[in-house]
PDB file of C-alpha atoms in Angstrom:
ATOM      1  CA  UNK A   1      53.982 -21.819  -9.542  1.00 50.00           C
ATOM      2  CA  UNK A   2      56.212 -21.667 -12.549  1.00 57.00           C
ATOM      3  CA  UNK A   3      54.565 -22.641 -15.879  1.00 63.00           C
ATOM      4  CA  UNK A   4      55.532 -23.447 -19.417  1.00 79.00           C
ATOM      5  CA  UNK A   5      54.095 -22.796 -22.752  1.00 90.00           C
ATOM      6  CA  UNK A   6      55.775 -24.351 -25.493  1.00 93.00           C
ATOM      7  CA  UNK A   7      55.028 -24.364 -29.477  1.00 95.00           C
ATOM      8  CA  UNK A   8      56.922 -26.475 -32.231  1.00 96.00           C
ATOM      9  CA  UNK A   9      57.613 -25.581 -35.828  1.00 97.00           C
ATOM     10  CA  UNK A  10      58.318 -27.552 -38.369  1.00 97.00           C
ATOM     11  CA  UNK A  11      61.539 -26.374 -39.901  1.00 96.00           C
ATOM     12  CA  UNK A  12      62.364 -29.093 -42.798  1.00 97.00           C
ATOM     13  CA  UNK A  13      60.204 -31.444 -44.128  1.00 98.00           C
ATOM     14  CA  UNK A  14      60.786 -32.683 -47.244  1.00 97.00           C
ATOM     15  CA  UNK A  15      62.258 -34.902 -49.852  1.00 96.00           C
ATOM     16  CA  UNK A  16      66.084 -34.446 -51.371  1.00 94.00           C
ATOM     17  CA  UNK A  17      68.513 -35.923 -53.750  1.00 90.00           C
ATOM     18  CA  UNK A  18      71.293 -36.774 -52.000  1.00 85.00           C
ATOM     19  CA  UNK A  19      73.109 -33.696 -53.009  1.00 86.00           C
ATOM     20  CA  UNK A  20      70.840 -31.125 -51.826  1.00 91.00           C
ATOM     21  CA  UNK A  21      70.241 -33.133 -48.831  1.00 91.00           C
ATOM     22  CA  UNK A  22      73.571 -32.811 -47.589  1.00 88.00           C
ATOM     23  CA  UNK A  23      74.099 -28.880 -48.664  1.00 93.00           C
ATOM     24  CA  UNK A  24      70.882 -28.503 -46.817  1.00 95.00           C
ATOM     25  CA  UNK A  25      72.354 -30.192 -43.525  1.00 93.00           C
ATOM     26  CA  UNK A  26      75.746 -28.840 -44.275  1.00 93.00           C
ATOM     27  CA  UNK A  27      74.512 -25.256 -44.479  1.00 96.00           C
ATOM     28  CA  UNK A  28      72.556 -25.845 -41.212  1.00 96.00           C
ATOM     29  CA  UNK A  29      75.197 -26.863 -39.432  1.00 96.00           C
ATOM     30  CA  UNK A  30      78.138 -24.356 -40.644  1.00 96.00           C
ATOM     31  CA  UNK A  31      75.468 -21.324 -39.676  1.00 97.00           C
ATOM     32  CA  UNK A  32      74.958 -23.348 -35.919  1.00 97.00           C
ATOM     33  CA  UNK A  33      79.176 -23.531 -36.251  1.00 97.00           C
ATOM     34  CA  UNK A  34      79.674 -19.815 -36.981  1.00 98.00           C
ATOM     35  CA  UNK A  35      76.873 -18.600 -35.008  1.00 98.00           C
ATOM     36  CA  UNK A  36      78.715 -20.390 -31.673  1.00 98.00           C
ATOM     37  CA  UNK A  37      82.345 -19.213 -33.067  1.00 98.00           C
ATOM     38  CA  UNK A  38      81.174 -15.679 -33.211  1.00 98.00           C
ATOM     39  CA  UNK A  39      79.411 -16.262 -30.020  1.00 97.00           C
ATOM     40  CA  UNK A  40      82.737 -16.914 -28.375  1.00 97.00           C
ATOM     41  CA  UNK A  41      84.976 -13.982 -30.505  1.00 97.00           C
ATOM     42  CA  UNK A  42      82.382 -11.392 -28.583  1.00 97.00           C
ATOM     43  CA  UNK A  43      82.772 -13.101 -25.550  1.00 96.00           C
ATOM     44  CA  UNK A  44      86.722 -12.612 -26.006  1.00 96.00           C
ATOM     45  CA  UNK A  45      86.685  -8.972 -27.033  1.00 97.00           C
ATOM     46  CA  UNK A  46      84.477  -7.917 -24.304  1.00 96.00           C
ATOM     47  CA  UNK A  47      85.592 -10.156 -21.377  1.00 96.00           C
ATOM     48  CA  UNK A  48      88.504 -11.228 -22.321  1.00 96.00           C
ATOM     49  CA  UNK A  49      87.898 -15.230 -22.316  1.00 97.00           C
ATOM     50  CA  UNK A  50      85.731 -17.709 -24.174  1.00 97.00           C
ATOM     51  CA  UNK A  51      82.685 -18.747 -24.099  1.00 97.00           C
ATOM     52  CA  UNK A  52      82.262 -22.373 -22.339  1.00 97.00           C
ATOM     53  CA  UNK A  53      79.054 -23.352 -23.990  1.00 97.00           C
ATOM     54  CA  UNK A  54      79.853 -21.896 -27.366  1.00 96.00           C
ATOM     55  CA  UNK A  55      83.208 -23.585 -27.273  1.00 97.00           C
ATOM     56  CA  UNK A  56      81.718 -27.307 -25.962  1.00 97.00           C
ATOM     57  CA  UNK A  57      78.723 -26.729 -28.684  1.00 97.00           C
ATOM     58  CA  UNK A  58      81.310 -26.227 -31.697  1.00 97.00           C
ATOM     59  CA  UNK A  59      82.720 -29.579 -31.515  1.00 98.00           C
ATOM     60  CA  UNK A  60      80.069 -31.390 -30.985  1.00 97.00           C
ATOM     61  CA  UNK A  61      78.408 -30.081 -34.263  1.00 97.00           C
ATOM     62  CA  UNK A  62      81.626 -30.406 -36.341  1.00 97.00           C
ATOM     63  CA  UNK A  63      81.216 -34.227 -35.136  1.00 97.00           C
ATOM     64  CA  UNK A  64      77.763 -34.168 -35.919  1.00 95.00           C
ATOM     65  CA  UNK A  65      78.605 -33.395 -39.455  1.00 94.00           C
ATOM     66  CA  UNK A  66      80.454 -35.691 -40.082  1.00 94.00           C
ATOM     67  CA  UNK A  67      78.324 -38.422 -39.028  1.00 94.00           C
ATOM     68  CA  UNK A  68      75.723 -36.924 -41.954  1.00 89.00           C
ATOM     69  CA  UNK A  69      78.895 -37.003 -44.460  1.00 85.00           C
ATOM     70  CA  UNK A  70      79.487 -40.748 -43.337  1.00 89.00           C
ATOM     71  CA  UNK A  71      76.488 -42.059 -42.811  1.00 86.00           C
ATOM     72  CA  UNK A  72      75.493 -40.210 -46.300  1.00 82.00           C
ATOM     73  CA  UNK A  73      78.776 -41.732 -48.372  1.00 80.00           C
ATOM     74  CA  UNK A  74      77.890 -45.106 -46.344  1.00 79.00           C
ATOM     75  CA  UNK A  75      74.805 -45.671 -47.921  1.00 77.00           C
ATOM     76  CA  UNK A  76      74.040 -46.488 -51.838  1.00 70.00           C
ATOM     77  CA  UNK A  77      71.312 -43.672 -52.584  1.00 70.00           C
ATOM     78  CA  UNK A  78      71.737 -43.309 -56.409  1.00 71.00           C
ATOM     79  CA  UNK A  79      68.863 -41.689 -57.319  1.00 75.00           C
ATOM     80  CA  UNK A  80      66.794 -42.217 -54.753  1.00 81.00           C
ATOM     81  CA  UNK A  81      65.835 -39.487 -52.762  1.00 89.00           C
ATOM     82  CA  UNK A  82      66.631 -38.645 -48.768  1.00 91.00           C
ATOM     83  CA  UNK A  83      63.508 -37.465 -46.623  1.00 94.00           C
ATOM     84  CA  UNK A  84      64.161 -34.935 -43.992  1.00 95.00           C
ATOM     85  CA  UNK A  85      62.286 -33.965 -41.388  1.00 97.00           C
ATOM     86  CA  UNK A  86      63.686 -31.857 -38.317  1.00 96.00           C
ATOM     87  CA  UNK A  87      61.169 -29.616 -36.217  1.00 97.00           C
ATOM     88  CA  UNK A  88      61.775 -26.864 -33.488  1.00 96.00           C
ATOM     89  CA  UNK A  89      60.510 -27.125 -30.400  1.00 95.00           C
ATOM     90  CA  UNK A  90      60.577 -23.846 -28.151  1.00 95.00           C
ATOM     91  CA  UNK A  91      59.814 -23.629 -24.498  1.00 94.00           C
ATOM     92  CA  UNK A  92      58.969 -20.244 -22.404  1.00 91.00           C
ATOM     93  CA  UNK A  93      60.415 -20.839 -19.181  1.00 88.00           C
ATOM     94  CA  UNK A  94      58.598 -18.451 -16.596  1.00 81.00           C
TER      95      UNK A  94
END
């Protein structure tokens, strides 16, 4: 019998001015970026050819980003503030 135990975290949850908003997603999405481009640089030096799911990952963020960036410049915010709320959810496959 294979069983699961999971657990979720809340990692944002909060309210931003439009600026810090998008630093805060920016940032979060540039360390996912690099994390996956170094990812695939190890997977070059020692094997000697990339990493599929680092490389199919990497655009898929960049896209991502740029849906916050246009959806973000899309709407009139002024001075209201964005709320954020993204969690982590973590499952122990046995």
């Amino acid at each position: 019998m294979v069983t699961n135990s999971s657990t979720t975290i809340t990692l944002i949850d909060g309210h931003f001015s439009s600026d810090d908003a998008f630093e805060l997603l920016r940032n979060l999405y540039s360390s996912k970026i690099q994390f996956h481009q170094l990812k695939n640089f190890s997977s070059m030096e020692r094997f000697g050819k990339e990493d599929k799911m680092a490389m199919e990952r990497i655009p898929k963020l960049k896209e991502s980003l740029e849906s916050i960036l246009t959806i973000m410049k899309e709407e009139e915010i002024g001075e209201n503030m964005i709320e954020i709320k993204a969690v982590v959810n973590i499952t122990f496959l046995k």
